[in-house]
Every structure is written in C-alpha cells, then in structure tokens.
PDB file of C-alpha atoms in Angstrom:
ATOM      1  CA  GLU Z 234     -21.126   5.504  -2.070  1.00 73.00           C
ATOM      2  CA  PRO Z 235     -21.947   1.907  -1.163  1.00 78.00           C
ATOM      3  CA  GLU Z 236     -19.999  -0.484  -3.588  1.00 91.00           C
ATOM      4  CA  VAL Z 237     -19.570  -3.903  -4.252  1.00 95.00           C
ATOM      5  CA  THR Z 238     -16.945  -5.905  -2.287  1.00 96.00           C
ATOM      6  CA  GLN Z 239     -14.989  -9.542  -3.290  1.00 97.00           C
ATOM      7  CA  THR Z 240     -12.153 -11.614  -2.253  1.00 96.00           C
ATOM      8  CA  PRO Z 241      -9.743 -12.258  -2.383  1.00 97.00           C
ATOM      9  CA  SER Z 242      -8.531 -10.429  -5.712  1.00 96.00           C
ATOM     10  CA  HIS Z 243      -6.583 -13.177  -6.598  1.00 97.00           C
ATOM     11  CA  GLN Z 244      -6.499 -16.743  -6.078  1.00 97.00           C
ATOM     12  CA  VAL Z 245      -4.266 -19.455  -7.144  1.00 97.00           C
ATOM     13  CA  THR Z 246      -5.221 -22.798  -6.870  1.00 97.00           C
ATOM     14  CA  GLN Z 247      -4.342 -26.574  -8.072  1.00 97.00           C
ATOM     15  CA  MET Z 248      -6.563 -28.067 -10.962  1.00 97.00           C
ATOM     16  CA  GLY Z 249      -9.123 -30.243  -8.716  1.00 97.00           C
ATOM     17  CA  GLN Z 250      -8.626 -28.244  -5.603  1.00 97.00           C
ATOM     18  CA  GLU Z 251     -11.840 -26.780  -4.340  1.00 97.00           C
ATOM     19  CA  VAL Z 252     -12.000 -22.881  -4.000  1.00 98.00           C
ATOM     20  CA  ILE Z 253     -14.386 -20.694  -2.787  1.00 97.00           C
ATOM     21  CA  LEU Z 254     -14.900 -16.833  -4.028  1.00 98.00           C
ATOM     22  CA  ARG Z 255     -16.056 -14.343  -1.536  1.00 97.00           C
ATOM     23  CA  CYS Z 256     -18.490 -11.005  -2.014  1.00 97.00           C
ATOM     24  CA  VAL Z 257     -20.165  -8.883  -0.034  1.00 96.00           C
ATOM     25  CA  PRO Z 258     -23.359  -6.606  -2.131  1.00 95.00           C
ATOM     26  CA  ILE Z 259     -24.365  -3.392  -1.290  1.00 92.00           C
ATOM     27  CA  SER Z 260     -26.254  -3.946   1.614  1.00 89.00           C
ATOM     28  CA  ASN Z 261     -29.911  -3.049   0.997  1.00 85.00           C
ATOM     29  CA  HIS Z 262     -29.646  -4.983  -2.637  1.00 89.00           C
ATOM     30  CA  LEU Z 263     -31.838  -8.089  -2.820  1.00 88.00           C
ATOM     31  CA  TYR Z 264     -30.582  -9.388  -6.557  1.00 90.00           C
ATOM     32  CA  PHE Z 265     -27.209 -11.304  -6.304  1.00 93.00           C
ATOM     33  CA  TYR Z 266     -25.639 -12.409  -9.251  1.00 95.00           C
ATOM     34  CA  TRP Z 267     -21.954 -13.824 -10.571  1.00 97.00           C
ATOM     35  CA  TYR Z 268     -20.526 -13.515 -14.074  1.00 97.00           C
ATOM     36  CA  ARG Z 269     -17.352 -14.308 -14.928  1.00 97.00           C
ATOM     37  CA  GLN Z 270     -14.928 -12.980 -17.724  1.00 95.00           C
ATOM     38  CA  ILE Z 271     -12.008 -15.491 -19.357  1.00 95.00           C
ATOM     39  CA  LEU Z 272      -9.249 -14.038 -20.535  1.00 91.00           C
ATOM     40  CA  GLY Z 273     -10.093 -11.393 -23.647  1.00 88.00           C
ATOM     41  CA  GLN Z 274     -13.241 -12.507 -23.831  1.00 92.00           C
ATOM     42  CA  LYS Z 275     -16.709 -11.393 -22.964  1.00 93.00           C
ATOM     43  CA  VAL Z 276     -18.516 -11.177 -19.699  1.00 95.00           C
ATOM     44  CA  GLU Z 277     -20.397 -14.412 -19.222  1.00 96.00           C
ATOM     45  CA  PHE Z 278     -23.585 -14.490 -16.543  1.00 94.00           C
ATOM     46  CA  LEU Z 279     -23.464 -17.620 -14.585  1.00 96.00           C
ATOM     47  CA  VAL Z 280     -26.438 -17.710 -11.682  1.00 95.00           C
ATOM     48  CA  SER Z 281     -28.844 -14.887 -10.554  1.00 92.00           C
ATOM     49  CA  PHE Z 282     -29.216 -15.334  -6.634  1.00 92.00           C
ATOM     50  CA  TYR Z 283     -33.147 -14.024  -4.950  1.00 89.00           C
ATOM     51  CA  ASN Z 284     -34.547 -14.523  -1.539  1.00 88.00           C
ATOM     52  CA  ASN Z 285     -31.650 -17.458  -0.591  1.00 89.00           C
ATOM     53  CA  GLU Z 286     -32.304 -19.790  -3.869  1.00 92.00           C
ATOM     54  CA  ILE Z 287     -30.742 -19.696  -7.083  1.00 93.00           C
ATOM     55  CA  SER Z 288     -33.604 -17.543 -10.009  1.00 90.00           C
ATOM     56  CA  GLU Z 289     -31.436 -18.566 -12.419  1.00 90.00           C
ATOM     57  CA  LYS Z 290     -28.255 -20.128 -13.919  1.00 92.00           C
ATOM     58  CA  SER Z 291     -26.246 -20.499 -17.350  1.00 93.00           C
ATOM     59  CA  GLU Z 292     -25.128 -23.824 -18.764  1.00 93.00           C
ATOM     60  CA  ILE Z 293     -21.971 -23.180 -17.127  1.00 94.00           C
ATOM     61  CA  PHE Z 294     -22.920 -22.959 -13.877  1.00 95.00           C
ATOM     62  CA  ASP Z 295     -22.624 -27.054 -13.461  1.00 92.00           C
ATOM     63  CA  ASP Z 296     -22.675 -29.269 -10.528  1.00 93.00           C
ATOM     64  CA  GLN Z 297     -19.094 -28.354 -10.020  1.00 95.00           C
ATOM     65  CA  PHE Z 298     -20.237 -24.461  -9.142  1.00 97.00           C
ATOM     66  CA  SER Z 299     -22.896 -23.262  -6.193  1.00 97.00           C
ATOM     67  CA  VAL Z 300     -23.118 -20.404  -4.404  1.00 96.00           C
ATOM     68  CA  GLU Z 301     -24.584 -19.756  -0.497  1.00 94.00           C
ATOM     69  CA  ARG Z 302     -25.252 -16.505   1.111  1.00 92.00           C
ATOM     70  CA  PRO Z 303     -24.420 -17.716   4.773  1.00 85.00           C
ATOM     71  CA  ASP Z 304     -25.401 -15.578   6.696  1.00 86.00           C
ATOM     72  CA  GLY Z 305     -26.598 -11.212   5.794  1.00 77.00           C
ATOM     73  CA  SER Z 306     -24.021  -9.932   4.390  1.00 86.00           C
ATOM     74  CA  ASN Z 307     -21.856 -12.556   2.545  1.00 93.00           C
ATOM     75  CA  PHE Z 308     -22.410 -14.062  -0.879  1.00 96.00           C
ATOM     76  CA  THR Z 309     -20.264 -16.780  -2.215  1.00 97.00           C
ATOM     77  CA  LEU Z 310     -18.860 -18.971  -5.198  1.00 98.00           C
ATOM     78  CA  LYS Z 311     -17.571 -22.094  -5.012  1.00 97.00           C
ATOM     79  CA  ILE Z 312     -16.079 -24.897  -7.329  1.00 97.00           C
ATOM     80  CA  ARG Z 313     -15.892 -27.864  -6.047  1.00 95.00           C
ATOM     81  CA  SER Z 314     -13.171 -29.502  -8.018  1.00 95.00           C
ATOM     82  CA  THR Z 315     -11.375 -26.609 -10.408  1.00 96.00           C
ATOM     83  CA  LYS Z 316     -10.571 -27.345 -14.071  1.00 96.00           C
ATOM     84  CA  LEU Z 317      -7.978 -25.450 -15.911  1.00 96.00           C
ATOM     85  CA  GLU Z 318     -11.208 -24.049 -17.750  1.00 96.00           C
ATOM     86  CA  ASP Z 319     -11.698 -22.463 -14.826  1.00 97.00           C
ATOM     87  CA  SER Z 320      -9.333 -19.539 -15.030  1.00 97.00           C
ATOM     88  CA  ALA Z 321     -10.893 -16.444 -15.332  1.00 97.00           C
ATOM     89  CA  MET Z 322     -11.939 -13.308 -13.566  1.00 97.00           C
ATOM     90  CA  TYR Z 323     -14.689 -14.178 -11.579  1.00 98.00           C
ATOM     91  CA  PHE Z 324     -17.491 -10.755 -10.946  1.00 97.00           C
ATOM     92  CA  CYS Z 325     -20.117 -10.478  -8.391  1.00 97.00           C
ATOM     93  CA  ALA Z 326     -23.047  -7.684  -8.724  1.00 95.00           C
ATOM     94  CA  SER Z 327     -26.185  -6.516  -7.171  1.00 93.00           C
ATOM     95  CA  SER Z 328     -28.786  -5.023  -7.776  1.00 89.00           C
ATOM     96  CA  SER Z 329     -32.469  -3.667  -5.676  1.00 84.00           C
ATOM     97  CA  ALA Z 330     -34.706  -4.323  -8.280  1.00 70.00           C
ATOM     98  CA  GLY Z 331     -34.514  -7.466 -10.185  1.00 53.00           C
ATOM     99  CA  VAL Z 332     -35.397  -7.253 -14.025  1.00 54.00           C
ATOM    100  CA  ARG Z 333     -36.817  -3.315 -14.596  1.00 54.00           C
ATOM    101  CA  ALA Z 334     -32.633  -3.558 -13.649  1.00 50.00           C
ATOM    102  CA  ASP Z 335     -32.451  -0.464 -11.997  1.00 61.00           C
ATOM    103  CA  THR Z 336     -29.307  -1.644 -12.018  1.00 82.00           C
ATOM    104  CA  GLN Z 337     -26.260  -4.017 -11.762  1.00 89.00           C
ATOM    105  CA  TYR Z 338     -23.224  -2.689  -9.621  1.00 91.00           C
ATOM    106  CA  PHE Z 339     -20.358  -5.256 -10.184  1.00 95.00           C
ATOM    107  CA  GLY Z 340     -17.231  -5.860  -7.777  1.00 96.00           C
ATOM    108  CA  PRO Z 341     -13.839  -5.300  -8.728  1.00 96.00           C
ATOM    109  CA  GLY Z 342     -13.700  -9.262  -9.565  1.00 96.00           C
ATOM    110  CA  THR Z 343     -11.181 -12.176  -8.515  1.00 97.00           C
ATOM    111  CA  ARG Z 344      -8.795 -13.613 -10.529  1.00 97.00           C
ATOM    112  CA  LEU Z 345      -8.873 -17.371 -10.621  1.00 98.00           C
ATOM    113  CA  THR Z 346      -5.943 -18.989 -11.614  1.00 97.00           C
ATOM    114  CA  VAL Z 347      -6.082 -22.924 -12.191  1.00 97.00           C
ATOM    115  CA  LEU Z 348      -2.492 -24.627 -12.497  1.00 96.00           C
TER     116      LEU Z 348
ATOM    117  CA  THR J 288     -29.614 -17.455 -28.162  1.00 59.00           C
ATOM    118  CA  GLN J 289     -29.333 -13.635 -27.454  1.00 64.00           C
ATOM    119  CA  LEU J 290     -26.673 -11.676 -28.732  1.00 85.00           C
ATOM    120  CA  LEU J 291     -25.566  -8.398 -28.053  1.00 92.00           C
ATOM    121  CA  GLU J 292     -22.930  -7.148 -31.169  1.00 94.00           C
ATOM    122  CA  GLN J 293     -21.115  -4.382 -30.734  1.00 96.00           C
ATOM    123  CA  SER J 294     -19.358  -2.036 -33.116  1.00 95.00           C
ATOM    124  CA  PRO J 295     -16.568  -1.064 -33.675  1.00 96.00           C
ATOM    125  CA  GLN J 296     -14.778  -3.245 -31.726  1.00 95.00           C
ATOM    126  CA  PHE J 297     -11.892  -0.893 -31.493  1.00 96.00           C
ATOM    127  CA  LEU J 298     -11.598   2.596 -32.125  1.00 96.00           C
ATOM    128  CA  SER J 299      -8.799   4.887 -32.078  1.00 97.00           C
ATOM    129  CA  ILE J 300      -9.200   8.578 -32.707  1.00 96.00           C
ATOM    130  CA  GLN J 301      -7.684  12.327 -31.620  1.00 97.00           C
ATOM    131  CA  GLU J 302      -8.468  14.308 -29.077  1.00 97.00           C
ATOM    132  CA  GLY J 303     -11.318  16.846 -29.636  1.00 97.00           C
ATOM    133  CA  GLU J 304     -13.289  14.550 -32.075  1.00 97.00           C
ATOM    134  CA  ASN J 305     -16.986  12.876 -31.914  1.00 97.00           C
ATOM    135  CA  LEU J 306     -17.163   9.264 -32.059  1.00 97.00           C
ATOM    136  CA  THR J 307     -20.444   6.946 -31.712  1.00 97.00           C
ATOM    137  CA  VAL J 308     -20.425   3.128 -30.559  1.00 97.00           C
ATOM    138  CA  TYR J 309     -23.181   0.419 -31.566  1.00 97.00           C
ATOM    139  CA  CYS J 310     -24.855  -1.742 -29.657  1.00 96.00           C
ATOM    140  CA  ASN J 311     -27.666  -4.306 -31.745  1.00 95.00           C
ATOM    141  CA  SER J 312     -29.870  -6.924 -31.191  1.00 93.00           C
ATOM    142  CA  SER J 313     -32.361  -8.813 -32.994  1.00 90.00           C
ATOM    143  CA  SER J 314     -33.572  -9.657 -29.257  1.00 89.00           C
ATOM    144  CA  VAL J 315     -35.856  -6.930 -26.946  1.00 89.00           C
ATOM    145  CA  PHE J 316     -34.347  -6.745 -23.868  1.00 88.00           C
ATOM    146  CA  SER J 317     -36.110  -5.057 -20.657  1.00 85.00           C
ATOM    147  CA  SER J 318     -33.346  -2.297 -20.517  1.00 87.00           C
ATOM    148  CA  LEU J 319     -29.888  -1.877 -21.417  1.00 90.00           C
ATOM    149  CA  GLN J 320     -27.129  -0.660 -19.121  1.00 92.00           C
ATOM    150  CA  TRP J 321     -23.500   0.606 -20.273  1.00 96.00           C
ATOM    151  CA  TYR J 322     -20.251   0.208 -18.535  1.00 96.00           C
ATOM    152  CA  ARG J 323     -16.902   1.388 -19.125  1.00 96.00           C
ATOM    153  CA  GLN J 324     -13.986  -1.596 -17.874  1.00 94.00           C
ATOM    154  CA  GLU J 325     -10.649  -0.981 -17.310  1.00 91.00           C
ATOM    155  CA  PRO J 326      -8.278  -4.020 -17.635  1.00 88.00           C
ATOM    156  CA  GLY J 327      -8.315  -6.621 -14.578  1.00 87.00           C
ATOM    157  CA  GLU J 328     -10.986  -4.486 -12.808  1.00 90.00           C
ATOM    158  CA  GLY J 329     -14.653  -4.689 -12.630  1.00 93.00           C
ATOM    159  CA  PRO J 330     -17.664  -3.367 -14.726  1.00 94.00           C
ATOM    160  CA  VAL J 331     -18.122   0.478 -13.987  1.00 94.00           C
ATOM    161  CA  LEU J 332     -22.042   2.071 -14.676  1.00 92.00           C
ATOM    162  CA  LEU J 333     -22.084   4.628 -16.844  1.00 95.00           C
ATOM    163  CA  VAL J 334     -26.050   4.742 -17.217  1.00 93.00           C
ATOM    164  CA  THR J 335     -29.604   2.466 -17.210  1.00 90.00           C
ATOM    165  CA  VAL J 336     -31.811   3.016 -20.288  1.00 91.00           C
ATOM    166  CA  VAL J 337     -35.507   1.633 -19.652  1.00 88.00           C
ATOM    167  CA  THR J 338     -38.019   2.560 -22.023  1.00 88.00           C
ATOM    168  CA  GLY J 339     -37.764   2.571 -25.909  1.00 91.00           C
ATOM    169  CA  GLY J 340     -36.341   5.785 -27.397  1.00 94.00           C
ATOM    170  CA  GLU J 341     -34.966   7.043 -24.596  1.00 94.00           C
ATOM    171  CA  VAL J 342     -32.092   9.398 -24.315  1.00 96.00           C
ATOM    172  CA  LYS J 343     -29.458   9.890 -21.228  1.00 96.00           C
ATOM    173  CA  LYS J 344     -26.990  12.755 -21.029  1.00 96.00           C
ATOM    174  CA  LEU J 345     -23.697  11.961 -18.795  1.00 93.00           C
ATOM    175  CA  LYS J 346     -21.489  15.022 -19.274  1.00 95.00           C
ATOM    176  CA  ARG J 347     -20.312  14.639 -22.469  1.00 96.00           C
ATOM    177  CA  LEU J 348     -21.876  11.302 -23.349  1.00 96.00           C
ATOM    178  CA  THR J 349     -25.451  10.861 -24.957  1.00 97.00           C
ATOM    179  CA  PHE J 350     -27.223   7.437 -24.601  1.00 97.00           C
ATOM    180  CA  GLN J 351     -30.160   6.149 -26.348  1.00 96.00           C
ATOM    181  CA  PHE J 352     -32.151   2.836 -26.432  1.00 94.00           C
ATOM    182  CA  GLY J 353     -33.832   1.941 -29.636  1.00 94.00           C
ATOM    183  CA  ASP J 354     -37.693   2.728 -29.887  1.00 93.00           C
ATOM    184  CA  ALA J 355     -37.712  -1.626 -30.014  1.00 93.00           C
ATOM    185  CA  ARG J 356     -35.631  -1.913 -27.159  1.00 90.00           C
ATOM    186  CA  LYS J 357     -33.119  -3.764 -29.630  1.00 92.00           C
ATOM    187  CA  ASP J 358     -30.226  -1.783 -30.281  1.00 93.00           C
ATOM    188  CA  SER J 359     -29.059   0.997 -28.616  1.00 96.00           C
ATOM    189  CA  SER J 360     -25.657   4.111 -29.221  1.00 97.00           C
ATOM    190  CA  LEU J 361     -23.333   5.891 -27.555  1.00 97.00           C
ATOM    191  CA  HIS J 362     -21.965   8.770 -28.571  1.00 97.00           C
ATOM    192  CA  ILE J 363     -19.289  10.632 -27.105  1.00 97.00           C
ATOM    193  CA  THR J 364     -18.410  14.734 -27.792  1.00 97.00           C
ATOM    194  CA  ALA J 365     -15.307  15.820 -28.232  1.00 97.00           C
ATOM    195  CA  ALA J 366     -13.662  12.995 -26.900  1.00 97.00           C
ATOM    196  CA  GLN J 367     -10.668  13.198 -24.439  1.00 97.00           C
ATOM    197  CA  PRO J 368      -7.608  11.442 -23.148  1.00 96.00           C
ATOM    198  CA  GLY J 369      -9.298  10.167 -20.326  1.00 95.00           C
ATOM    199  CA  ASP J 370     -12.344   8.720 -22.028  1.00 95.00           C
ATOM    200  CA  THR J 371      -9.924   5.828 -23.200  1.00 95.00           C
ATOM    201  CA  GLY J 372     -10.798   2.205 -22.065  1.00 95.00           C
ATOM    202  CA  LEU J 373     -13.464  -0.623 -23.112  1.00 96.00           C
ATOM    203  CA  TYR J 374     -16.972  -0.059 -23.515  1.00 97.00           C
ATOM    204  CA  LEU J 375     -19.681  -2.424 -22.634  1.00 97.00           C
ATOM    205  CA  CYS J 376     -23.781  -2.482 -23.485  1.00 96.00           C
ATOM    206  CA  ALA J 377     -25.169  -5.521 -21.788  1.00 94.00           C
ATOM    207  CA  GLY J 378     -29.070  -6.376 -22.225  1.00 91.00           C
ATOM    208  CA  ALA J 379     -31.052  -7.290 -19.243  1.00 86.00           C
ATOM    209  CA  ARG J 380     -32.736 -10.434 -19.861  1.00 79.00           C
ATOM    210  CA  GLY J 381     -35.014 -13.651 -17.866  1.00 67.00           C
ATOM    211  CA  SER J 382     -37.097 -13.374 -14.877  1.00 62.00           C
ATOM    212  CA  GLN J 383     -33.757 -11.928 -12.756  1.00 68.00           C
ATOM    213  CA  GLY J 384     -32.348  -8.942 -15.180  1.00 76.00           C
ATOM    214  CA  ASN J 385     -29.222 -11.207 -15.833  1.00 86.00           C
ATOM    215  CA  LEU J 386     -27.349  -9.307 -18.178  1.00 91.00           C
ATOM    216  CA  ILE J 387     -26.106 -10.197 -21.804  1.00 92.00           C
ATOM    217  CA  PHE J 388     -22.764  -8.734 -22.121  1.00 95.00           C
ATOM    218  CA  GLY J 389     -21.521  -7.608 -25.754  1.00 95.00           C
ATOM    219  CA  LYS J 390     -17.900  -7.740 -26.816  1.00 94.00           C
ATOM    220  CA  GLY J 391     -16.940  -4.684 -26.199  1.00 95.00           C
ATOM    221  CA  THR J 392     -15.768  -1.444 -27.630  1.00 97.00           C
ATOM    222  CA  LYS J 393     -11.958  -0.508 -27.023  1.00 96.00           C
ATOM    223  CA  LEU J 394     -11.932   3.185 -27.195  1.00 97.00           C
ATOM    224  CA  SER J 395      -8.395   4.298 -27.564  1.00 96.00           C
ATOM    225  CA  VAL J 396      -8.376   8.968 -27.868  1.00 97.00           C
ATOM    226  CA  LYS J 397      -4.652  10.360 -28.149  1.00 96.00           C
ATOM    227  CA  PRO J 398      -3.727  13.759 -27.312  1.00 94.00           C
TER     228      PRO J 398
END
C-alpha cells in the first residue's frame, strides 16, 4: 500500500541553524501539507501546497518557514533560523482531492529538537 | 477560530465494554476524518465521513457524522486491549481542506 515517507526521523540542531525536512508524498497525490505537533499538544496545520505553490498557510508559518517541491517526488519544509519553540514533531501529509478531502495520509513524522 | 472539542480526554475501560468518543464543533466542516496515533508516530487514518448523517462501520468501530456536519462520534463495541491508543478527529476546512484537529481521546483497554 502506498505511503508517505519522511526523512530524517529525528533531527537535532542548534538554535539559529537551518533545517530541511523531507517528505515523499504518495505518488499520484496532488495536494501536500505540513503539520506540526508540539509534545503533548494537538496537531496544528502549517501550510498546504498545490500546483507548485502555497495555497494556504497558518499564522505559525511565518517568514522563517518555506516549502518547496524541488522535483517530481520530494516535498520539503525549510526552517531558516530555528528557535527553541520550533521543537516538535513535523508531519507531512498528502491527498488526491483537496477539499472534498478524499483523505489526507500522514507520514511517520520528523522529530525536530532545537538545542 | 474553528475548534474541535473531543470528549472524553481520557478513557479507561475493561476489555469487552462498549464506549463512545465525541467530537464537537460550532463550525461546519466539509468532511471529518478519524485517526489513531501511537506515541512518536504519525496519525493513521481510520475513516473519512463526508455527508451529514453518514454512518460508517469498520469492524467493531462505528463512525457517525452529525446531520449538520458539525459533530461526529466514534463508537467501539466490545473493546479489545489492541484498541488502546490515541484517537483523533480532524475536520477539513479551507480551500485546500487543511485539517483542524481535536486534542484527542486517550483510550486504555485493560484485559
């Protein structure tokens, strides 16, 4: 069964450093998402991406964040200058149908630890 | 701000008992998805409900979407220890269906 994959599974970085989190969505999906989950809190939407551009973003997704689909398979989230409060699990998700949400399938997550 | 309230937050029951988890909002969603999440892992989809009043069954799990598409419930019949986990509801909103998640219900089923 097709699945969303994410690398790395765990990333440790120093405050102020740049990190890139990588995702390979399900191959025939068109809509891509990033969410995050701070330890003990609920999953929060960051950004959605369709047709090679951002379609929606939350207040969390400030200028420190960017997303890219550099080729036909990868979808990346970059945090330019990490802060302590960026420590969280970051989940990538994809779906084939957007709003009538055919369903979003989530990857296993990247645990980001900012020291 | 759209919010999804899940209740109860914690539930501890004996094997064989029935239970219901609720997901409520004052907002209308285009669809609602139920996930199960294990510690340190990503949410795993259980079901998507789209039509108001819709009922879907997945073995011993029954999911219902409210008529007004503002609330949903998950009912588990004859719970098993393998049902132990965190159950999340998430409503789809926005032009691209980004999900609003509830805080989850942590279920523990004791043998």
